Amino acid sequence: MVIKPKVRGFICTNSHPVGCAASVAEQIDYIRSQGELGEGPKNVLVIGCSTGYGLASRITSAFGYGAKTLGVCFEKAPTERKTATAGWYNTAAFHQQAEKNDLYAKTINGDAFSDEIKEEVIAQIKQDLGEIDLVIYSLASPRRTDPVTGETYRSTLKPVGQAYTTKTYDTDKDKVHDVTLEPATDKEIADTIKVMGGEDWERWLDALAEAGVLAEECKTTAYTYIGKELTWPIYGQATIGKAKEDLDRAAAAIIHKHSDLRVDAHVSSLKALVTQASSAIPVMPLYISLIYKVMKEEGTHEGCIEQILGLYHTCLYGDEPTLDDMNRYRMDGKETNEATQAKIKALWDQVTQENFHELSDYAGYNYEFLKLFGFGLEGVDYDADVDPMVSW
Ligand code: NAD
C-alpha cells in the first residue's frame, strides 16, 4: 500500500512503517554518537515505551548504556487494509535494531493500568531478567479503568476555578483564534487525577516490590510538565496539573513504602515538545510553535532524545542533579527561564492569524508532528508500495 498522511484534527490516523523506522534509527544514531556514557541502568522497565519521551528513554537505556529493556505500550496492530499505530511500528523498529546489536528487548502490548499486564510483566522479569533497577513511568492516556473497582475514569483538559479565554492554534484548519475553556467540575478534577495522577505508578512499584523483582536502590521516575505563566491556566494550574501534583505525593509514598530496598523515586520535569499527547492539549500547539522559534534562535532547542539523554546523564546517573524544592529533577530550565519566557510572551502577545507563520516556527512544529507518524523523513520513498504488516 502507498501511505500518505491522513490528518484529522490534532491526530494523524495512519502511520508509515518505513518512516517510523527511520525516525527510531535517527534517535539511536544520536545516542550512539555520544560515545561512552559511563555508569547507567542494567535492566529497565519502560511503561509507555513506544512513542515520545518513553521511547526516547528506552533508546537511551539500550543504545546509550547497553541495558536490557522490557517495554509496555498500548498500540494497535496493522491489518491488510489499515496501518498500525506509529508506536507499533516504532516498537518493531526498536526490536529489529536491538536484535542487530545483541540487546535484550521484550515488549508487552496491553493496558498498563490493569493487574493482568502487571502480572505478565512480572512473569517476564522473573523468567528473563531477575530484577529491574530502573522503572520509567511515561504513560499519557485519556482514560483509566481502576482494576480494583472496574470503574473507568476519563481525564479532561480544563482550567480550574474559572473559565479561561486564550489564543489557540487549530493545526487542522491552520487558524489562530480565541478559545474559551470552561472550568472543570470537582468530579472532572478528581477523575483526571485518577487517570494521570500517581496512583498507578505507585501500584506498579508495589506490585514489583511484592513480587521480589525490584533491585536494591532501584531508581524510578515519572514524567511531568510544569511550564510557566503562559501555560499555567491550561496546564500547570489546570486539571492535568492537579493530576501531575499527585505524582509528587506518589514519589514520596514510593520512597517511604520501599525504604527497605532504598528505592529512589523522583518526578522529572521535562520541556514542552510535539508528541501525540501534547498535540491534543488546547493552546500547546501555539505555545510549542513559539518556543521552537525562540529556542532554535537561542540554540537551546532540544527534542525528546536530547532531553532524556540529559536526564540520565545529569540527574538519574549524574553526580549533580538539578533538583527543585519538591525533590523533582528539572530538565526544563532552558524553556522556563525568565529571559526565554519573556521572548515567548512578546511573540504570544503579537501573534495573530495573519502573522502566525512569520512569528512562529510553524514549519518546525508541522515537520515534527508529521514525523511522529513516520511522515516527512528524508530518504524515505513515500510513493513506494509498502507492506503495513510489520511485527516484532
Ligand atoms: P506519548 O503520547 O508520545 O506516549 C504515551 C505512551 O503511553 C505510549 O507509549 C502509549 O502506547 C502509552 N500508553 C498510553 N496508554 C496506555 C495504556 N493504557 N497502557 C499501556 N501503555 C499506554 O506521550 P508523551 O508526550 O511522551 O508523554 C509521556 C509522559 O511525559 C506523560 O506523562 C507526559 O505528561 C509527560 N510530558 C510530556 C511533555 C510533552 O510536551 N510532550 C512534556 C513534559 C512531560
Coordinates of C-alpha atoms and ligand atoms in Angstrom, one line a residue:
M1 CA 0.0 0.0 0.0
V2 CA 1.1 3.6 -0.7
I3 CA 0.7 5.5 2.6
K4 CA 0.1 9.3 2.7
P5 CA -0.7 11.1 6.0
K6 CA -4.4 11.3 7.0
V7 CA -4.6 14.2 9.5
R8 CA -7.8 14.6 11.4
G9 CA -7.9 17.4 14.0
F10 CA -4.9 17.0 16.3
I11 CA -4.1 13.4 15.2
C12 CA -2.9 11.6 12.2
T13 CA -5.0 8.5 11.8
N14 CA -2.4 6.4 9.9
S15 CA 1.4 5.9 10.1
H16 CA 4.3 4.9 7.8
P17 CA 6.3 1.8 8.9
V18 CA 9.5 2.8 6.9
G19 CA 9.3 6.4 8.2
C20 CA 8.8 5.3 11.8
A21 CA 11.8 3.0 11.5
A22 CA 13.8 5.9 10.0
S23 CA 12.8 8.1 12.9
V24 CA 13.8 5.5 15.5
A25 CA 17.1 5.0 13.7
E26 CA 17.7 8.7 13.9
Q27 CA 17.3 8.7 17.7
I28 CA 19.5 5.6 18.0
D29 CA 22.2 7.3 15.9
Y30 CA 22.1 10.4 18.1
I31 CA 22.6 8.3 21.2
R32 CA 25.4 6.2 19.7
S33 CA 27.2 9.4 18.6
Q34 CA 27.6 10.4 22.2
G35 CA 30.3 7.8 22.9
E36 CA 30.8 6.2 26.3
L37 CA 28.2 7.3 28.8
G38 CA 29.5 5.8 32.0
E39 CA 27.6 4.0 34.8
G40 CA 23.9 3.5 34.0
P41 CA 20.9 1.2 34.2
K42 CA 21.2 -2.6 33.5
N43 CA 17.6 -3.9 33.5
V44 CA 15.0 -1.3 32.6
L45 CA 11.2 -1.4 32.6
V46 CA 9.7 1.4 30.5
I47 CA 5.9 1.8 31.0
G48 CA 4.8 3.8 27.9
C49 CA 7.7 2.7 25.8
S50 CA 6.5 3.2 22.2
T51 CA 6.4 6.9 21.4
G52 CA 7.6 10.3 22.8
Y53 CA 9.5 10.5 26.0
G54 CA 9.1 6.8 26.8
L55 CA 10.6 5.7 23.5
A56 CA 13.5 8.1 24.0
S57 CA 14.0 6.6 27.5
R58 CA 14.1 3.1 26.1
I59 CA 16.5 4.1 23.3
T60 CA 18.8 5.9 25.7
S61 CA 18.8 2.9 28.1
A62 CA 19.5 0.3 25.5
F63 CA 21.8 2.1 23.0
G64 CA 23.4 4.5 25.4
Y65 CA 24.0 2.2 28.4
G66 CA 23.6 -1.3 26.9
A67 CA 20.7 -2.0 29.2
K68 CA 18.2 -4.8 28.7
T69 CA 14.7 -3.2 28.2
L70 CA 11.3 -4.5 28.9
G71 CA 8.6 -2.2 27.5
V72 CA 4.8 -1.8 28.0
C73 CA 2.7 0.1 25.5
F74 CA -0.9 0.2 24.2
E75 CA -0.7 0.2 20.4
K76 CA -2.9 -1.1 17.5
A77 CA -1.6 -3.8 15.2
P78 CA -1.9 -3.4 11.5
T79 CA -4.3 -5.2 9.2
E80 CA -4.1 -5.7 5.4
R81 CA -6.1 -2.6 4.9
K82 CA -5.1 -0.3 7.8
T83 CA -1.7 0.7 9.1
A84 CA -0.7 0.1 12.7
T85 CA -0.3 3.0 15.1
A86 CA 3.0 4.7 15.0
G87 CA 4.0 3.3 18.4
W88 CA 3.6 -0.2 17.0
Y89 CA 6.0 0.5 14.1
N90 CA 8.4 2.3 16.4
T91 CA 8.5 -0.8 18.6
A92 CA 9.0 -3.1 15.7
A93 CA 11.9 -0.9 14.5
F94 CA 13.4 -0.8 18.0
H95 CA 13.3 -4.6 18.3
Q96 CA 14.9 -5.0 14.9
Q97 CA 17.8 -2.7 15.9
A98 CA 18.1 -4.2 19.4
E99 CA 18.4 -7.7 17.9
K100 CA 21.1 -6.5 15.4
N101 CA 23.0 -5.1 18.3
D102 CA 22.6 -8.1 20.6
L103 CA 20.5 -6.2 23.1
Y104 CA 17.7 -7.9 25.0
A105 CA 14.3 -6.3 24.2
K106 CA 10.8 -7.6 25.0
T107 CA 7.5 -5.6 24.7
I108 CA 4.1 -6.3 26.2
N109 CA 1.3 -4.6 24.4
G110 CA -1.7 -4.1 26.6
D111 CA -3.3 -1.9 29.2
A112 CA -0.6 -0.9 31.7
F113 CA -3.3 0.2 34.2
S114 CA -4.6 -3.4 34.5
D115 CA -3.4 -6.0 37.0
E116 CA -3.2 -8.6 34.2
I117 CA -0.4 -6.7 32.4
K118 CA 1.4 -6.1 35.7
E119 CA 1.4 -9.8 36.3
E120 CA 2.6 -10.5 32.7
V121 CA 5.4 -8.1 33.2
I122 CA 6.4 -9.6 36.5
A123 CA 6.4 -13.1 35.0
Q124 CA 8.6 -11.9 32.1
I125 CA 11.1 -10.3 34.5
K126 CA 11.3 -13.5 36.6
Q127 CA 11.9 -15.5 33.5
D128 CA 14.4 -13.3 31.8
L129 CA 15.9 -10.6 34.0
G130 CA 15.6 -11.5 37.7
E131 CA 15.2 -7.9 38.8
I132 CA 14.8 -4.3 37.5
D133 CA 17.0 -1.4 38.5
L134 CA 15.2 1.4 36.7
V135 CA 11.4 1.9 36.2
I136 CA 10.4 4.7 33.8
Y137 CA 6.8 5.8 34.0
S138 CA 5.8 7.6 30.8
L139 CA 2.1 7.0 30.2
A140 CA -0.1 9.6 28.6
S141 CA -3.7 8.3 28.4
P142 CA -7.2 9.9 28.2
R143 CA -8.8 7.1 30.3
R144 CA -8.1 4.5 33.0
T145 CA -10.0 1.6 34.3
D146 CA -9.4 1.2 38.0
P147 CA -8.5 -2.5 38.4
V148 CA -9.9 -2.6 42.0
T149 CA -13.4 -1.2 41.2
G150 CA -13.7 -1.8 37.4
E151 CA -14.8 1.8 37.1
T152 CA -13.5 3.8 34.1
Y153 CA -12.3 7.4 34.6
R154 CA -11.7 9.9 31.8
S155 CA -9.3 12.8 32.0
T156 CA -10.3 16.4 30.9
L157 CA -8.1 19.3 29.9
K158 CA -9.8 22.2 31.6
P159 CA -8.9 25.2 33.8
V160 CA -9.6 25.0 37.5
G161 CA -11.6 27.7 39.3
Q162 CA -12.7 29.9 36.5
A163 CA -13.2 30.0 32.7
Y164 CA -10.1 30.9 30.7
T165 CA -10.1 32.7 27.3
T166 CA -6.9 32.5 25.3
K167 CA -5.4 32.2 21.9
T168 CA -5.1 28.8 20.4
Y169 CA -4.0 27.3 17.1
D170 CA -6.1 24.9 15.2
T171 CA -3.5 22.7 13.4
D172 CA -6.1 21.1 11.1
K173 CA -7.6 24.4 9.8
D174 CA -4.3 26.4 10.1
K175 CA -6.1 29.0 12.1
V176 CA -5.2 31.1 15.1
H177 CA -8.3 32.0 17.1
D178 CA -9.6 32.7 20.6
V179 CA -11.0 29.8 22.7
T180 CA -12.8 29.9 26.0
L181 CA -12.4 26.9 28.2
E182 CA -15.0 26.4 30.9
P183 CA -13.7 25.4 34.4
A184 CA -13.7 21.8 35.4
T185 CA -16.1 20.4 37.9
D186 CA -14.8 18.8 41.1
K187 CA -15.6 15.4 39.6
E188 CA -13.6 16.2 36.4
I189 CA -10.6 17.2 38.5
A190 CA -10.9 14.1 40.6
D191 CA -11.2 11.9 37.5
T192 CA -8.2 13.4 35.8
I193 CA -6.2 12.8 39.0
K194 CA -7.4 9.1 38.8
V195 CA -6.1 8.8 35.2
M196 CA -2.9 10.9 35.1
G197 CA -2.0 11.1 38.8
G198 CA 0.4 8.9 40.7
E199 CA -1.9 6.0 41.8
D200 CA -0.9 3.7 39.0
W201 CA 2.8 4.5 39.3
E202 CA 2.6 3.5 43.0
R203 CA 0.7 0.3 42.2
W204 CA 3.4 -0.7 39.7
L205 CA 6.1 -0.2 42.3
D206 CA 4.1 -2.0 44.9
A207 CA 3.5 -5.0 42.6
L208 CA 7.1 -5.2 41.5
A209 CA 8.4 -5.0 45.1
E210 CA 5.9 -7.6 46.4
A211 CA 6.9 -10.0 43.6
G212 CA 10.6 -9.5 44.7
V213 CA 11.7 -8.2 41.3
L214 CA 12.9 -4.7 42.3
A215 CA 16.7 -4.4 42.7
E216 CA 18.0 -2.7 45.8
E217 CA 18.5 1.0 45.2
C218 CA 16.2 0.7 42.2
K219 CA 15.5 4.1 40.6
T220 CA 12.1 5.2 39.3
T221 CA 10.9 8.4 37.6
A222 CA 7.6 9.7 36.3
Y223 CA 7.5 12.5 33.8
T224 CA 5.7 15.8 34.3
Y225 CA 5.4 19.2 32.6
I226 CA 5.4 22.3 34.9
G227 CA 5.8 25.2 32.5
K228 CA 5.3 28.9 33.3
E229 CA 2.6 31.6 33.4
L230 CA 1.7 31.2 29.7
T231 CA 0.7 27.6 30.1
W232 CA -0.3 27.5 33.8
P233 CA -4.0 28.3 33.2
I234 CA -4.4 25.3 30.9
Y235 CA -1.7 23.0 32.2
G236 CA 0.2 23.6 35.4
Q237 CA -2.8 25.0 37.4
A238 CA -5.4 23.1 35.4
T239 CA -6.9 19.6 35.7
I240 CA -3.8 18.0 34.2
G241 CA -1.5 20.0 36.6
K242 CA -3.6 18.8 39.6
A243 CA -3.0 15.2 38.4
K244 CA 0.7 15.9 38.0
E245 CA 0.9 17.3 41.5
D246 CA -0.3 13.9 42.7
L247 CA 2.9 12.4 41.2
D248 CA 4.8 14.4 43.9
R249 CA 2.7 12.7 46.6
A250 CA 3.3 9.3 44.9
A251 CA 7.1 9.8 44.7
A252 CA 7.3 10.4 48.4
A253 CA 5.0 7.5 49.1
I254 CA 7.1 5.1 47.0
I255 CA 10.3 6.2 48.8
H256 CA 8.6 5.7 52.1
K257 CA 7.0 2.3 51.4
H258 CA 10.0 0.8 49.8
S259 CA 12.7 2.2 52.1
D260 CA 13.8 -1.4 52.8
L261 CA 15.0 -1.6 49.2
R262 CA 16.1 2.1 49.3
V263 CA 14.1 2.8 46.2
D264 CA 14.9 6.3 44.7
A265 CA 11.8 7.9 43.2
H266 CA 11.6 11.3 41.5
V267 CA 9.3 13.2 39.3
S268 CA 11.2 14.6 36.3
S269 CA 10.0 17.8 34.7
L270 CA 10.7 17.9 31.0
K271 CA 10.2 20.6 28.4
A272 CA 7.2 21.0 26.1
L273 CA 7.6 19.1 22.8
V274 CA 5.4 17.9 20.0
T275 CA 4.1 14.4 20.9
Q276 CA 0.8 12.7 20.3
A277 CA -0.1 13.6 23.9
S278 CA 0.8 17.3 23.7
S279 CA -0.8 18.0 20.3
A280 CA -4.2 17.1 22.0
I281 CA -3.9 19.9 24.6
P282 CA -5.5 23.2 23.6
V283 CA -3.0 26.1 23.4
M284 CA 0.0 23.8 23.4
P285 CA 0.5 23.7 19.5
L286 CA 0.6 27.5 19.5
Y287 CA 2.9 27.7 22.5
I288 CA 5.2 25.0 21.2
S289 CA 5.4 26.7 17.7
L290 CA 6.6 29.8 19.5
I291 CA 9.1 28.2 21.8
Y292 CA 10.6 26.3 18.9
K293 CA 11.2 29.6 17.2
V294 CA 12.7 31.3 20.2
M295 CA 14.8 28.2 21.4
K296 CA 16.1 27.5 17.9
E297 CA 17.3 31.1 17.6
E298 CA 18.9 30.8 21.1
G299 CA 20.5 27.5 20.1
T300 CA 18.8 25.7 23.0
H301 CA 16.2 23.7 21.1
E302 CA 16.1 20.0 22.2
G303 CA 13.9 17.0 21.2
C304 CA 12.8 14.1 23.3
I305 CA 16.1 12.2 22.9
E306 CA 18.3 15.1 23.9
Q307 CA 16.1 15.8 26.9
I308 CA 16.2 12.2 28.1
L309 CA 19.9 11.8 27.5
G310 CA 20.4 14.9 29.6
L311 CA 18.1 13.5 32.3
Y312 CA 20.1 10.2 32.5
H313 CA 23.4 11.9 32.3
T314 CA 23.0 14.7 34.8
C315 CA 20.2 13.5 37.1
L316 CA 19.5 9.8 37.1
Y317 CA 23.1 8.7 36.8
G318 CA 24.9 12.0 37.2
D319 CA 26.7 13.5 40.2
E320 CA 25.0 16.9 40.1
P321 CA 21.3 16.5 39.5
T322 CA 19.2 19.7 39.2
L323 CA 16.6 19.2 42.0
D324 CA 13.8 21.6 43.0
D325 CA 12.3 22.2 46.4
M326 CA 9.8 19.3 45.7
N327 CA 12.7 16.9 45.0
R328 CA 11.9 16.9 41.3
Y329 CA 14.5 16.6 38.6
R330 CA 14.4 19.7 36.5
M331 CA 15.3 19.4 32.8
D332 CA 13.1 22.3 31.7
G333 CA 15.3 25.2 32.6
K334 CA 16.2 26.2 29.0
E335 CA 12.4 26.7 28.4
T336 CA 11.2 28.1 31.6
N337 CA 14.0 30.7 32.5
E338 CA 12.8 34.3 32.7
A339 CA 14.7 35.6 29.6
T340 CA 13.3 32.9 27.3
Q341 CA 9.8 33.2 28.6
A342 CA 9.9 36.9 28.1
K343 CA 10.7 36.4 24.4
I344 CA 8.0 33.9 24.1
K345 CA 5.5 36.2 25.8
A346 CA 6.4 39.0 23.5
L347 CA 5.6 36.8 20.5
W348 CA 2.5 35.5 22.2
D349 CA 1.1 39.0 22.6
Q350 CA 1.6 39.9 19.0
V351 CA 0.6 36.6 17.3
T352 CA -2.5 36.7 15.0
Q353 CA -3.9 34.7 12.2
E354 CA -2.1 37.0 9.7
N355 CA 1.4 36.9 11.2
F356 CA 1.4 33.4 12.7
H357 CA 3.6 31.7 10.1
E358 CA 6.1 34.6 10.3
L359 CA 6.4 34.8 14.1
S360 CA 6.3 31.2 14.9
D361 CA 8.2 28.1 13.9
Y362 CA 5.1 26.6 12.4
A363 CA 7.1 24.7 9.8
G364 CA 9.2 23.1 12.6
Y365 CA 6.1 22.2 14.5
N366 CA 4.4 20.7 11.5
Y367 CA 7.5 18.8 10.5
E368 CA 7.8 17.3 14.0
F369 CA 4.1 16.5 14.1
L370 CA 4.1 14.5 10.9
K371 CA 7.4 12.8 11.9
L372 CA 5.6 11.4 14.9
F373 CA 3.7 9.2 12.4
G374 CA 6.7 8.5 10.2
F375 CA 6.0 11.1 7.5
G376 CA 8.3 13.7 6.0
L377 CA 11.6 11.9 6.8
E378 CA 14.5 12.3 4.4
G379 CA 15.4 9.3 2.4
V380 CA 12.0 7.6 2.7
D381 CA 10.2 7.0 -0.6
Y382 CA 6.6 7.9 0.2
D383 CA 5.4 6.9 -3.3
A384 CA 6.7 3.3 -2.8
D385 CA 4.3 0.4 -2.1
V386 CA 5.0 -0.8 1.4
D387 CA 3.7 -3.7 3.5
P388 CA 1.8 -2.5 6.6
M389 CA 2.0 -6.0 8.2
V390 CA 5.1 -5.3 10.3
S391 CA 5.5 -7.0 13.6
W392 CA 8.1 -7.8 16.3
Ligands
NAD1 P1 3.0 9.9 24.1 O1 1.6 10.0 23.7 O2 4.0 10.1 23.0 O3 3.3 8.5 24.8 C1 2.4 7.8 25.6 C2 2.8 6.4 25.8 O4 1.9 5.8 26.7 C3 2.8 5.5 24.5 O5 3.9 4.6 24.6 C4 1.5 4.7 24.7 O6 1.5 3.4 24.0 C5 1.5 4.5 26.2 N1 0.1 4.2 26.7 C6 -1.0 5.1 26.7 N2 -2.0 4.5 27.4 C7 -1.5 3.2 27.8 C8 -2.1 2.2 28.5 N3 -3.3 2.2 29.0 N4 -1.3 1.1 28.7 C9 0.0 1.0 28.2 N5 0.6 2.0 27.6 C10 -0.2 3.1 27.3 O7 3.2 10.9 25.2 P2 4.5 11.8 25.8 O8 4.3 13.2 25.4 O9 5.8 11.1 25.5 O10 4.2 11.7 27.4 C11 4.8 10.8 28.2 C12 4.8 11.5 29.6 O11 5.7 12.6 29.5 C13 3.5 11.9 30.1 O12 3.4 11.7 31.5 C14 3.5 13.4 29.8 O13 2.7 14.2 30.6 C15 5.0 13.7 30.1 N6 5.5 15.0 29.5 C16 5.2 15.3 28.2 C17 5.6 16.5 27.7 C18 5.4 17.0 26.2 O14 5.5 18.1 25.9 N7 5.0 16.0 25.4 C19 6.4 17.4 28.5 C20 6.7 17.0 29.8 C21 6.2 15.8 30.3

